[in-house]
């Protein structure tokens, strides 16, 4: 399987080559030159597989350059009940992403698929844990090492650290705004004592951290010498790892291949739902893919109007579902490539326009950039939006009607899913985090604390390992160099 850029850069690459890189040299995102297909026979056989077995079958279609026996062992080490153990009932651990029916009628069946039973209690573990093992394997084969450098305001940084801790050939340097994360999130990251994990609390806000990552990334000489890489959401292996749970969800919610299901996905950077789109393109009988946004509704606006308009930082709101607080959706270009029928010259022109004019318009209106918005329905996409008061109401509704406590992002998903229910087509909502991570809002909605999974009770009291640094790029570079010895 070969991969090429959405903007047309033609030198195609294999899976291992794009695994450790970020953007393609022309600024585009990598996609396979064609989507591998899943036959009806395969789907039938896959119904009986464990999560790890299924992940192997899916991944081997994409990672054709990794010997099958090696891939199998990587996947089997990744998707184990020991790693995905933060479940509500013990028998659910073996399922990795257990499904729970919330309602059978009232306009349609509603199902919750749990994706947050991994070490950091959010769905990002599903992909990041695999990435950690794939990185370690690939680096060992190349006798290479990698220093991951990134900024986080919460979920991504901790998922990356828990995936890379103790891995040979890998160090993680993670910036976070000093004293700006929740006590729980800070404790989760800073309590890691592994010598290959470096937590750097920057005296500034999240934007200062991101500016420092950009400044370091723009220094190509430093980047090369220090072997700097990233693990952001455009990473192709992360997207592929997520395709697996859409297929698992489909198979668990149906009994035969003539049945369809829909998914609603709490969305920010479009990474999660992009995997649903790919599962659908591979032939999984998915009816609708519903994008749920919070107040930062860039994607809802596009799927309602055909206008993609990225937001300035002053228009990017800090909300109570913070992992969806985005100004632009970094994976969206992959879907636009398919929407435009693979016309990479037009993709390149549209995303240049995003940089120069802040967006593009595919509504087909006079003066717009195209009329492809009319084709969005063919890809199953719909959307909806949820705001703070909706979240509070939905968290209460879930407690009263379904007897469960949900986190704020999942609440955005359920709110929007309820607006898109259809009789005869089960609607699966992807749970993206556990409520313990966002306890402040749980207290506001329910006037009590969210339950913490076993082992997290006293996490704030654990010893913490981090350094505090001013937002100074030279000092940062010196710190990295002194710890890598490169
Ligand atoms: C990252 C994240 C999201 C958004 O996912 P995208 O892939 O960026 O669309 C939603 N909920 C939670 C809890 C997250 O951590």
Short mmCIF file of C-alpha atoms and ligand atoms in Angstrom, two decimals:
data_model
loop_
_atom_site.label_atom_id
_atom_site.label_comp_id
_atom_site.label_asym_id
_atom_site.label_seq_id
_atom_site.Cartn_x
_atom_site.Cartn_y
_atom_site.Cartn_z
CA UNK A 1 0.00 0.00 0.00
CA UNK A 2 1.42 3.36 -1.07
CA UNK A 3 0.58 6.82 0.28
CA UNK A 4 0.49 10.21 -1.46
CA UNK A 5 -0.22 13.78 -0.42
CA UNK A 6 -3.67 15.38 -0.71
CA UNK A 7 -1.90 18.24 -2.53
CA UNK A 8 -0.40 16.05 -5.21
CA UNK A 9 3.26 15.57 -4.19
CA UNK A 10 3.87 12.46 -6.26
CA UNK A 11 6.73 10.57 -4.62
CA UNK A 12 4.60 7.96 -2.89
CA UNK A 13 5.70 6.41 0.36
CA UNK A 14 4.96 3.26 2.32
CA UNK A 15 3.38 3.03 5.77
CA UNK A 16 6.65 2.95 7.75
CA UNK A 17 7.96 5.98 5.87
CA UNK A 18 4.97 8.19 6.70
CA UNK A 19 4.66 6.78 10.24
CA UNK A 20 7.36 9.00 11.74
CA UNK A 21 6.77 12.06 9.56
CA UNK A 22 4.11 14.75 9.76
CA UNK A 23 2.87 16.76 6.79
CA UNK A 24 3.89 15.83 3.25
CA UNK A 25 6.65 18.05 1.78
CA UNK A 26 4.02 20.08 -0.15
CA UNK A 27 2.08 20.81 3.06
CA UNK A 28 -0.66 18.25 2.34
CA UNK A 29 -1.73 15.21 4.35
CA UNK A 30 -0.98 11.62 3.41
CA UNK A 31 -3.73 9.30 2.19
CA UNK A 32 -3.48 5.81 0.68
CA UNK A 33 -3.56 5.95 -3.13
CA UNK A 34 -6.77 3.91 -2.89
CA UNK A 35 -8.86 2.70 0.05
CA UNK A 36 -8.57 -1.06 0.60
CA UNK A 37 -11.99 -2.71 0.44
CA UNK A 38 -13.64 -5.02 2.96
CA UNK A 39 -15.69 -7.82 1.42
CA UNK A 40 -18.97 -9.16 2.81
CA UNK A 41 -17.21 -12.46 3.57
CA UNK A 42 -14.53 -10.66 5.56
CA UNK A 43 -17.13 -8.75 7.58
CA UNK A 44 -18.86 -12.04 8.40
CA UNK A 45 -15.64 -13.66 9.58
CA UNK A 46 -14.67 -10.55 11.54
CA UNK A 47 -17.86 -10.73 13.61
CA UNK A 48 -16.25 -13.49 15.65
CA UNK A 49 -12.86 -11.86 16.22
CA UNK A 50 -11.43 -10.27 19.35
CA UNK A 51 -10.55 -6.57 19.22
CA UNK A 52 -6.83 -7.33 18.74
CA UNK A 53 -7.54 -9.86 15.99
CA UNK A 54 -9.77 -7.37 14.21
CA UNK A 55 -7.17 -4.61 14.55
CA UNK A 56 -4.62 -6.92 12.93
CA UNK A 57 -6.92 -7.70 9.97
CA UNK A 58 -7.60 -3.99 9.39
CA UNK A 59 -4.04 -2.77 9.92
CA UNK A 60 -2.46 -5.33 7.61
CA UNK A 61 -4.40 -3.80 4.72
CA UNK A 62 -2.64 -0.49 5.37
CA UNK A 63 0.77 -1.43 6.79
CA UNK A 64 1.71 -3.84 4.01
CA UNK A 65 5.44 -3.15 4.46
CA UNK A 66 5.49 -4.50 8.04
CA UNK A 67 5.89 -8.31 8.19
CA UNK A 68 2.57 -9.82 9.31
CA UNK A 69 4.01 -11.72 12.27
CA UNK A 70 5.55 -8.49 13.61
CA UNK A 71 2.36 -6.51 13.11
CA UNK A 72 0.37 -9.22 14.87
CA UNK A 73 2.61 -9.16 17.90
CA UNK A 74 2.50 -5.33 18.08
CA UNK A 75 -1.30 -5.31 17.94
CA UNK A 76 -1.65 -8.12 20.48
CA UNK A 77 0.56 -6.24 22.93
CA UNK A 78 -1.48 -3.05 22.41
CA UNK A 79 -5.12 -4.06 22.74
CA UNK A 80 -5.17 -6.02 25.99
CA UNK A 81 -7.63 -6.02 28.87
CA UNK A 82 -4.77 -4.87 31.14
CA UNK A 83 -4.29 -1.65 29.16
CA UNK A 84 -8.02 -0.88 28.68
CA UNK A 85 -9.08 -1.69 32.21
CA UNK A 86 -10.92 1.43 33.45
CA UNK A 87 -14.31 -0.10 32.81
CA UNK A 88 -17.51 0.05 34.77
CA UNK A 89 -17.86 -3.74 34.86
CA UNK A 90 -15.00 -6.23 34.83
CA UNK A 91 -16.34 -8.38 32.01
CA UNK A 92 -16.21 -5.34 29.73
CA UNK A 93 -12.40 -5.06 29.83
CA UNK A 94 -11.86 -7.89 27.36
CA UNK A 95 -14.07 -6.13 24.81
CA UNK A 96 -11.75 -3.04 24.77
CA UNK A 97 -14.56 -0.82 23.36
CA UNK A 98 -17.76 -2.23 24.94
CA UNK A 99 -21.18 -1.11 23.68
CA UNK A 100 -24.07 -0.16 25.94
CA UNK A 101 -27.64 0.31 24.70
CA UNK A 102 -29.02 3.56 26.18
CA UNK A 103 -32.49 3.48 24.67
CA UNK A 104 -34.37 1.12 22.37
CA UNK A 105 -37.22 3.30 21.17
CA UNK A 106 -38.30 6.96 21.47
CA UNK A 107 -37.56 7.43 17.76
CA UNK A 108 -34.60 5.10 17.40
CA UNK A 109 -32.02 2.93 19.15
CA UNK A 110 -29.21 4.81 20.89
CA UNK A 111 -25.94 3.05 21.78
CA UNK A 112 -22.80 4.31 23.55
CA UNK A 113 -19.45 2.85 22.48
CA UNK A 114 -16.85 3.26 25.24
CA UNK A 115 -13.47 4.39 23.91
CA UNK A 116 -11.98 5.83 27.08
CA UNK A 117 -10.94 2.81 29.09
CA UNK A 118 -7.23 3.31 28.40
CA UNK A 119 -4.57 4.72 30.75
CA UNK A 120 -5.49 8.43 30.32
CA UNK A 121 -9.28 7.97 30.31
CA UNK A 122 -9.81 9.43 26.83
CA UNK A 123 -10.25 7.95 23.35
CA UNK A 124 -6.84 9.22 22.23
CA UNK A 125 -5.31 6.20 23.97
CA UNK A 126 -6.95 3.94 21.36
CA UNK A 127 -4.57 5.20 18.67
CA UNK A 128 -1.68 6.53 20.73
CA UNK A 129 -0.98 3.22 22.49
CA UNK A 130 -0.58 1.57 19.09
CA UNK A 131 1.60 4.44 17.89
CA UNK A 132 3.97 3.96 20.84
CA UNK A 133 4.51 0.31 19.95
CA UNK A 134 4.77 1.01 16.19
CA UNK A 135 7.33 3.79 16.80
CA UNK A 136 9.47 1.61 19.06
CA UNK A 137 9.41 -1.22 16.51
CA UNK A 138 10.20 0.98 13.49
CA UNK A 139 12.97 2.91 15.25
CA UNK A 140 14.62 -0.33 16.35
CA UNK A 141 14.57 -1.64 12.76
CA UNK A 142 16.18 1.59 11.51
CA UNK A 143 18.61 1.82 14.47
CA UNK A 144 17.20 5.32 14.90
CA UNK A 145 15.89 7.46 17.73
CA UNK A 146 13.13 10.06 17.97
CA UNK A 147 12.49 13.02 20.25
CA UNK A 148 8.83 13.91 20.33
CA UNK A 149 8.24 17.58 20.96
CA UNK A 150 4.75 18.97 21.47
CA UNK A 151 2.43 21.25 23.38
CA UNK A 152 -0.71 20.23 25.20
CA UNK A 153 -3.57 21.74 27.12
CA UNK A 154 -4.59 18.28 28.32
CA UNK A 155 -5.63 15.09 26.52
CA UNK A 156 -3.10 14.76 23.69
CA UNK A 157 -0.02 15.30 25.83
CA UNK A 158 -0.97 12.80 28.46
CA UNK A 159 -2.02 10.18 25.88
CA UNK A 160 1.35 10.63 24.15
CA UNK A 161 3.32 10.33 27.39
CA UNK A 162 1.50 7.20 28.53
CA UNK A 163 2.04 5.64 25.10
CA UNK A 164 5.76 6.47 24.91
CA UNK A 165 6.85 6.00 28.54
CA UNK A 166 9.68 3.51 28.84
CA UNK A 167 9.90 3.00 25.05
CA UNK A 168 13.41 2.43 23.68
CA UNK A 169 14.74 5.09 21.31
CA UNK A 170 12.03 7.62 22.19
CA UNK A 171 11.97 10.70 24.42
CA UNK A 172 8.98 13.00 24.92
CA UNK A 173 9.35 16.74 25.60
CA UNK A 174 5.88 18.05 26.38
CA UNK A 175 5.10 21.71 26.98
CA UNK A 176 2.05 22.76 28.98
CA UNK A 177 0.97 26.15 30.34
CA UNK A 178 2.18 26.40 33.96
CA UNK A 179 -0.71 26.09 36.47
CA UNK A 180 -3.36 26.28 33.72
CA UNK A 181 -4.37 22.62 33.43
CA UNK A 182 -6.78 20.99 35.87
CA UNK A 183 -5.25 19.41 38.97
CA UNK A 184 -6.22 15.97 37.68
CA UNK A 185 -4.65 16.47 34.23
CA UNK A 186 -1.50 17.99 35.74
CA UNK A 187 -1.15 15.07 38.14
CA UNK A 188 -1.71 12.55 35.37
CA UNK A 189 1.21 13.90 33.35
CA UNK A 190 3.59 15.14 36.03
CA UNK A 191 3.40 12.01 38.19
CA UNK A 192 5.15 9.98 35.47
CA UNK A 193 8.64 9.17 36.71
CA UNK A 194 9.97 7.56 33.52
CA UNK A 195 13.37 9.02 32.57
CA UNK A 196 12.36 9.37 28.89
CA UNK A 197 9.43 11.71 29.70
CA UNK A 198 10.17 15.43 30.13
CA UNK A 199 7.32 17.63 31.37
CA UNK A 200 7.98 21.33 30.82
CA UNK A 201 5.61 23.80 32.46
CA UNK A 202 5.89 27.05 30.50
CA UNK A 203 5.27 30.38 32.20
CA UNK A 204 2.55 31.48 29.78
CA UNK A 205 -0.67 30.31 28.13
CA UNK A 206 -1.24 27.42 25.72
CA UNK A 207 -0.64 29.69 22.69
CA UNK A 208 2.85 30.52 24.03
CA UNK A 209 3.58 26.79 24.19
CA UNK A 210 2.37 26.29 20.63
CA UNK A 211 4.44 29.25 19.42
CA UNK A 212 7.52 27.64 20.92
CA UNK A 213 6.79 24.34 19.17
CA UNK A 214 6.44 26.24 15.88
CA UNK A 215 9.67 28.19 16.44
CA UNK A 216 11.60 24.98 17.11
CA UNK A 217 9.98 23.20 14.13
CA UNK A 218 10.93 26.07 11.83
CA UNK A 219 14.60 25.68 12.77
CA UNK A 220 15.27 22.81 10.36
CA UNK A 221 18.90 22.39 11.33
CA UNK A 222 18.03 22.00 15.03
CA UNK A 223 15.09 19.77 14.20
CA UNK A 224 17.27 17.41 12.17
CA UNK A 225 20.17 17.30 14.57
CA UNK A 226 17.88 16.68 17.55
CA UNK A 227 15.70 14.17 15.61
CA UNK A 228 12.53 16.06 16.52
CA UNK A 229 9.15 14.58 15.60
CA UNK A 230 5.50 15.04 16.57
CA UNK A 231 2.48 12.90 17.32
CA UNK A 232 -0.30 15.30 16.34
CA UNK A 233 -3.71 14.29 15.08
CA UNK A 234 -2.77 14.40 11.38
CA UNK A 235 -0.57 11.32 11.91
CA UNK A 236 -1.91 8.70 9.49
CA UNK A 237 -1.33 5.72 11.80
CA UNK A 238 -3.52 7.37 14.42
CA UNK A 239 -6.35 7.68 11.90
CA UNK A 240 -6.01 4.04 10.82
CA UNK A 241 -6.00 2.78 14.41
CA UNK A 242 -9.33 4.56 14.86
CA UNK A 243 -10.88 2.88 11.81
CA UNK A 244 -10.83 -0.36 13.82
CA UNK A 245 -13.34 0.72 16.47
CA UNK A 246 -15.86 1.91 13.87
CA UNK A 247 -15.80 -1.59 12.40
CA UNK A 248 -16.01 -3.14 15.89
CA UNK A 249 -18.97 -0.86 16.69
CA UNK A 250 -20.72 -1.79 13.46
CA UNK A 251 -20.20 -5.53 13.99
CA UNK A 252 -21.28 -5.46 17.63
CA UNK A 253 -24.46 -3.49 16.92
CA UNK A 254 -25.65 -5.67 14.00
CA UNK A 255 -26.17 -9.35 13.26
CA UNK A 256 -25.92 -9.30 9.45
CA UNK A 257 -24.33 -7.16 6.76
CA UNK A 258 -27.60 -5.91 5.31
CA UNK A 259 -28.09 -3.81 8.45
CA UNK A 260 -26.71 -0.30 8.72
CA UNK A 261 -25.69 1.86 11.67
CA UNK A 262 -24.99 5.58 12.10
CA UNK A 263 -22.33 7.22 14.28
CA UNK A 264 -22.29 10.53 16.12
CA UNK A 265 -18.81 11.78 16.99
CA UNK A 266 -17.80 14.61 19.35
CA UNK A 267 -15.40 16.42 17.03
CA UNK A 268 -12.58 18.94 17.08
CA UNK A 269 -9.75 18.32 14.65
CA UNK A 270 -11.84 15.89 12.56
CA UNK A 271 -9.40 13.05 13.33
CA UNK A 272 -11.87 10.72 14.99
CA UNK A 273 -14.70 11.09 12.46
CA UNK A 274 -12.25 11.01 9.55
CA UNK A 275 -11.62 7.39 10.56
CA UNK A 276 -15.39 6.77 10.33
CA UNK A 277 -15.37 8.24 6.83
CA UNK A 278 -12.54 5.87 5.87
CA UNK A 279 -14.37 2.85 7.33
CA UNK A 280 -17.37 3.83 5.20
CA UNK A 281 -15.19 4.24 2.08
CA UNK A 282 -13.81 0.73 2.74
CA UNK A 283 -17.33 -0.66 2.48
CA UNK A 284 -18.56 -0.82 6.09
CA UNK A 285 -22.36 -0.31 5.94
CA UNK A 286 -22.42 3.05 7.73
CA UNK A 287 -25.52 5.14 7.07
CA UNK A 288 -24.77 8.53 8.61
CA UNK A 289 -21.72 10.15 10.16
CA UNK A 290 -22.91 12.97 12.39
CA UNK A 291 -20.32 15.58 13.40
CA UNK A 292 -21.04 17.04 16.87
CA UNK A 293 -19.27 20.31 17.74
CA UNK A 294 -19.33 22.56 20.78
CA UNK A 295 -19.43 26.38 20.66
CA UNK A 296 -16.41 26.18 18.32
CA UNK A 297 -18.61 25.25 15.39
CA UNK A 298 -16.28 25.51 12.36
CA UNK A 299 -17.31 22.02 11.23
CA UNK A 300 -21.03 22.40 11.95
CA UNK A 301 -20.98 25.54 9.84
CA UNK A 302 -19.39 23.69 6.92
CA UNK A 303 -21.79 20.75 7.07
CA UNK A 304 -24.78 23.11 7.21
CA UNK A 305 -23.69 25.64 4.58
CA UNK A 306 -20.66 24.47 2.57
CA UNK A 307 -18.59 27.36 3.91
CA UNK A 308 -15.33 26.49 5.70
CA UNK A 309 -14.21 29.49 7.74
CA UNK A 310 -11.38 29.04 10.24
CA UNK A 311 -11.55 31.12 13.40
CA UNK A 312 -9.05 33.62 14.78
CA UNK A 313 -7.77 33.01 18.31
CA UNK A 314 -10.04 35.78 19.64
CA UNK A 315 -13.03 33.86 18.20
CA UNK A 316 -11.93 30.49 19.63
CA UNK A 317 -13.86 29.97 22.84
CA UNK A 318 -12.62 28.19 25.97
CA UNK A 319 -15.46 25.82 26.73
CA UNK A 320 -16.31 23.05 29.17
CA UNK A 321 -15.56 20.48 26.45
CA UNK A 322 -12.03 21.85 26.00
CA UNK A 323 -10.64 19.06 23.81
CA UNK A 324 -12.95 20.27 21.04
CA UNK A 325 -11.85 23.93 21.29
CA UNK A 326 -10.28 24.29 17.87
CA UNK A 327 -10.00 27.17 15.42
CA UNK A 328 -9.47 24.95 12.38
CA UNK A 329 -9.87 21.21 11.83
CA UNK A 330 -6.45 19.83 10.95
CA UNK A 331 -7.68 16.54 9.40
CA UNK A 332 -10.45 18.11 7.34
CA UNK A 333 -8.28 18.27 4.21
CA UNK A 334 -8.48 14.47 3.94
CA UNK A 335 -12.25 14.57 3.55
CA UNK A 336 -12.14 17.54 1.16
CA UNK A 337 -9.76 15.53 -1.05
CA UNK A 338 -12.38 12.77 -1.35
CA UNK A 339 -15.23 15.28 -1.73
CA UNK A 340 -13.38 16.85 -4.69
CA UNK A 341 -12.87 13.44 -6.29
CA UNK A 342 -9.11 13.40 -5.60
CA UNK A 343 -8.41 16.66 -7.47
CA UNK A 344 -5.19 17.52 -5.61
CA UNK A 345 -4.58 20.75 -7.55
CA UNK A 346 -7.90 22.12 -6.31
CA UNK A 347 -7.26 20.85 -2.76
CA UNK A 348 -3.93 22.69 -2.80
CA UNK A 349 -5.59 25.89 -4.08
CA UNK A 350 -8.40 25.74 -1.49
CA UNK A 351 -6.06 25.21 1.46
CA UNK A 352 -3.74 27.96 0.21
CA UNK A 353 -6.85 30.13 0.31
CA UNK A 354 -7.43 29.04 3.92
CA UNK A 355 -3.99 30.44 4.74
CA UNK A 356 -4.40 33.70 2.82
CA UNK A 357 -8.12 34.44 3.21
CA UNK A 358 -9.17 32.27 6.16
CA UNK A 359 -11.42 29.80 4.36
CA UNK A 360 -13.29 28.66 1.24
CA UNK A 361 -16.85 28.22 0.05
CA UNK A 362 -18.17 25.12 -1.74
CA UNK A 363 -21.84 26.13 -1.49
CA UNK A 364 -22.22 26.63 -5.25
CA UNK A 365 -23.50 30.19 -4.75
CA UNK A 366 -22.31 32.85 -7.24
CA UNK A 367 -18.67 33.68 -6.53
CA UNK A 368 -18.06 30.54 -4.45
CA UNK A 369 -15.10 28.19 -4.97
CA UNK A 370 -17.19 25.23 -6.14
CA UNK A 371 -20.51 23.43 -5.74
CA UNK A 372 -19.35 20.17 -4.11
CA UNK A 373 -21.36 20.86 -0.96
CA UNK A 374 -24.28 19.25 -2.82
CA UNK A 375 -22.32 15.95 -2.70
CA UNK A 376 -21.73 15.94 1.09
CA UNK A 377 -24.87 13.88 1.71
CA UNK A 378 -23.49 11.11 -0.52
CA UNK A 379 -20.72 10.65 2.04
CA UNK A 380 -23.29 10.37 4.85
CA UNK A 381 -22.22 13.51 6.68
CA UNK A 382 -24.56 15.58 8.85
CA UNK A 383 -23.83 17.79 11.84
CA UNK A 384 -25.07 19.52 14.96
CA UNK A 385 -23.86 21.77 17.75
CA UNK A 386 -24.05 21.69 21.55
CA UNK A 387 -23.28 24.48 24.03
CA UNK A 388 -22.59 24.63 27.78
CA UNK A 389 -26.27 24.61 28.86
CA UNK A 390 -26.90 21.63 26.54
CA UNK A 391 -24.01 19.78 28.16
CA UNK A 392 -25.37 20.32 31.68
CA UNK A 393 -28.83 19.23 30.57
CA UNK A 394 -27.54 16.16 28.72
CA UNK A 395 -25.36 15.08 31.67
CA UNK A 396 -28.48 15.24 33.88
CA UNK A 397 -30.60 13.48 31.25
CA UNK A 398 -28.04 10.65 30.97
CA UNK A 399 -28.02 10.19 34.73
CA UNK A 400 -31.82 10.16 35.04
CA UNK A 401 -32.75 8.24 31.89
CA UNK A 402 -29.76 5.96 31.31
CA UNK A 403 -28.30 5.68 34.82
CA UNK A 404 -24.77 6.67 33.74
CA UNK A 405 -22.45 9.64 34.23
CA UNK A 406 -21.00 10.96 30.99
CA UNK A 407 -18.23 13.45 30.37
CA UNK A 408 -18.78 16.85 28.74
CA UNK A 409 -17.55 15.86 25.25
CA UNK A 410 -19.68 12.74 25.19
CA UNK A 411 -22.59 14.93 26.31
CA UNK A 412 -22.12 17.07 23.18
CA UNK A 413 -22.29 13.84 21.18
CA UNK A 414 -25.45 12.53 22.84
CA UNK A 415 -27.21 15.90 22.52
CA UNK A 416 -26.58 15.96 18.77
CA UNK A 417 -27.26 12.21 18.32
CA UNK A 418 -30.74 12.58 19.86
CA UNK A 419 -31.51 15.13 17.13
CA UNK A 420 -30.49 12.67 14.40
CA UNK A 421 -32.14 9.42 15.54
CA UNK A 422 -33.94 7.36 12.90
CA UNK A 423 -36.20 4.35 13.40
CA UNK A 424 -34.53 1.16 12.17
CA UNK A 425 -30.94 2.45 12.14
CA UNK A 426 -29.04 2.15 15.44
CA UNK A 427 -27.15 5.34 16.34
CA UNK A 428 -23.78 4.75 18.01
CA UNK A 429 -22.34 7.67 19.98
CA UNK A 430 -18.60 7.50 20.57
CA UNK A 431 -17.69 8.14 24.21
CA UNK A 432 -14.47 10.17 24.05
CA UNK A 433 -13.55 10.60 27.74
CA UNK A 434 -14.54 9.51 31.25
CA UNK A 435 -16.27 12.10 33.47
CA UNK A 436 -13.53 12.05 36.15
CA UNK A 437 -11.37 14.08 33.76
CA UNK A 438 -13.84 16.97 33.69
CA UNK A 439 -15.12 16.88 37.25
CA UNK A 440 -15.74 20.65 37.56
CA UNK A 441 -18.62 20.45 35.08
CA UNK A 442 -19.95 17.20 36.55
CA UNK A 443 -20.25 19.01 39.88
CA UNK A 444 -22.02 21.88 38.20
CA UNK A 445 -24.53 19.54 36.55
CA UNK A 446 -25.04 16.91 39.24
CA UNK A 447 -23.87 18.57 42.48
CA UNK A 448 -21.57 15.67 43.24
CA UNK A 449 -18.16 14.41 42.11
CA UNK A 450 -17.64 12.06 39.18
CA UNK A 451 -16.55 8.60 40.18
CA UNK A 452 -12.85 7.92 39.66
CA UNK A 453 -11.67 4.59 38.26
CA UNK A 454 -9.62 2.43 40.61
CA UNK A 455 -6.03 3.62 40.93
CA UNK A 456 -6.83 7.28 40.28
CA UNK A 457 -8.22 8.09 43.74
CA UNK A 458 -5.18 9.94 45.06
CA UNK A 459 -3.41 10.88 41.89
CA UNK A 460 -2.98 14.54 42.95
CA UNK A 461 -0.95 13.42 45.99
CA UNK A 462 1.69 11.53 43.98
CA UNK A 463 5.18 13.06 43.65
CA UNK A 464 5.50 15.16 40.49
CA UNK A 465 8.40 15.43 38.07
CA UNK A 466 8.54 18.58 35.89
CA UNK A 467 10.57 21.72 35.20
CA UNK A 468 9.25 25.28 34.98
CA UNK A 469 10.63 27.44 32.19
CA UNK A 470 9.96 30.92 30.75
CA UNK A 471 8.60 31.13 27.18
CA UNK A 472 12.11 31.44 25.79
CA UNK A 473 12.97 29.48 22.64
CA UNK A 474 16.76 29.48 23.12
CA UNK A 475 16.48 28.22 26.66
CA UNK A 476 14.11 25.50 25.45
CA UNK A 477 16.50 24.38 22.73
CA UNK A 478 19.37 24.24 25.22
CA UNK A 479 17.23 22.13 27.58
CA UNK A 480 16.37 19.66 24.81
CA UNK A 481 19.97 19.40 23.62
CA UNK A 482 21.31 18.84 27.14
CA UNK A 483 18.87 15.96 27.66
CA UNK A 484 19.29 14.25 24.30
CA UNK A 485 23.08 14.58 24.26
CA UNK A 486 22.84 15.11 20.47
C1 LIG B 1 -9.39 14.96 21.08
C2 LIG B 1 -10.75 14.85 21.68
C3 LIG B 1 -11.92 15.11 20.92
C4 LIG B 1 -11.87 15.56 19.47
O1 LIG B 1 -11.40 14.60 18.59
P1 LIG B 1 -10.89 14.99 17.12
O2 LIG B 1 -10.24 13.80 16.60
O3 LIG B 1 -9.94 16.15 17.30
O4 LIG B 1 -12.09 15.40 16.32
C5 LIG B 1 -13.14 14.93 21.53
N1 LIG B 1 -13.23 14.55 22.84
C6 LIG B 1 -12.14 14.32 23.59
C7 LIG B 1 -12.32 13.94 25.03
C8 LIG B 1 -10.86 14.45 23.05
O5 LIG B 1 -9.77 14.22 23.81
#
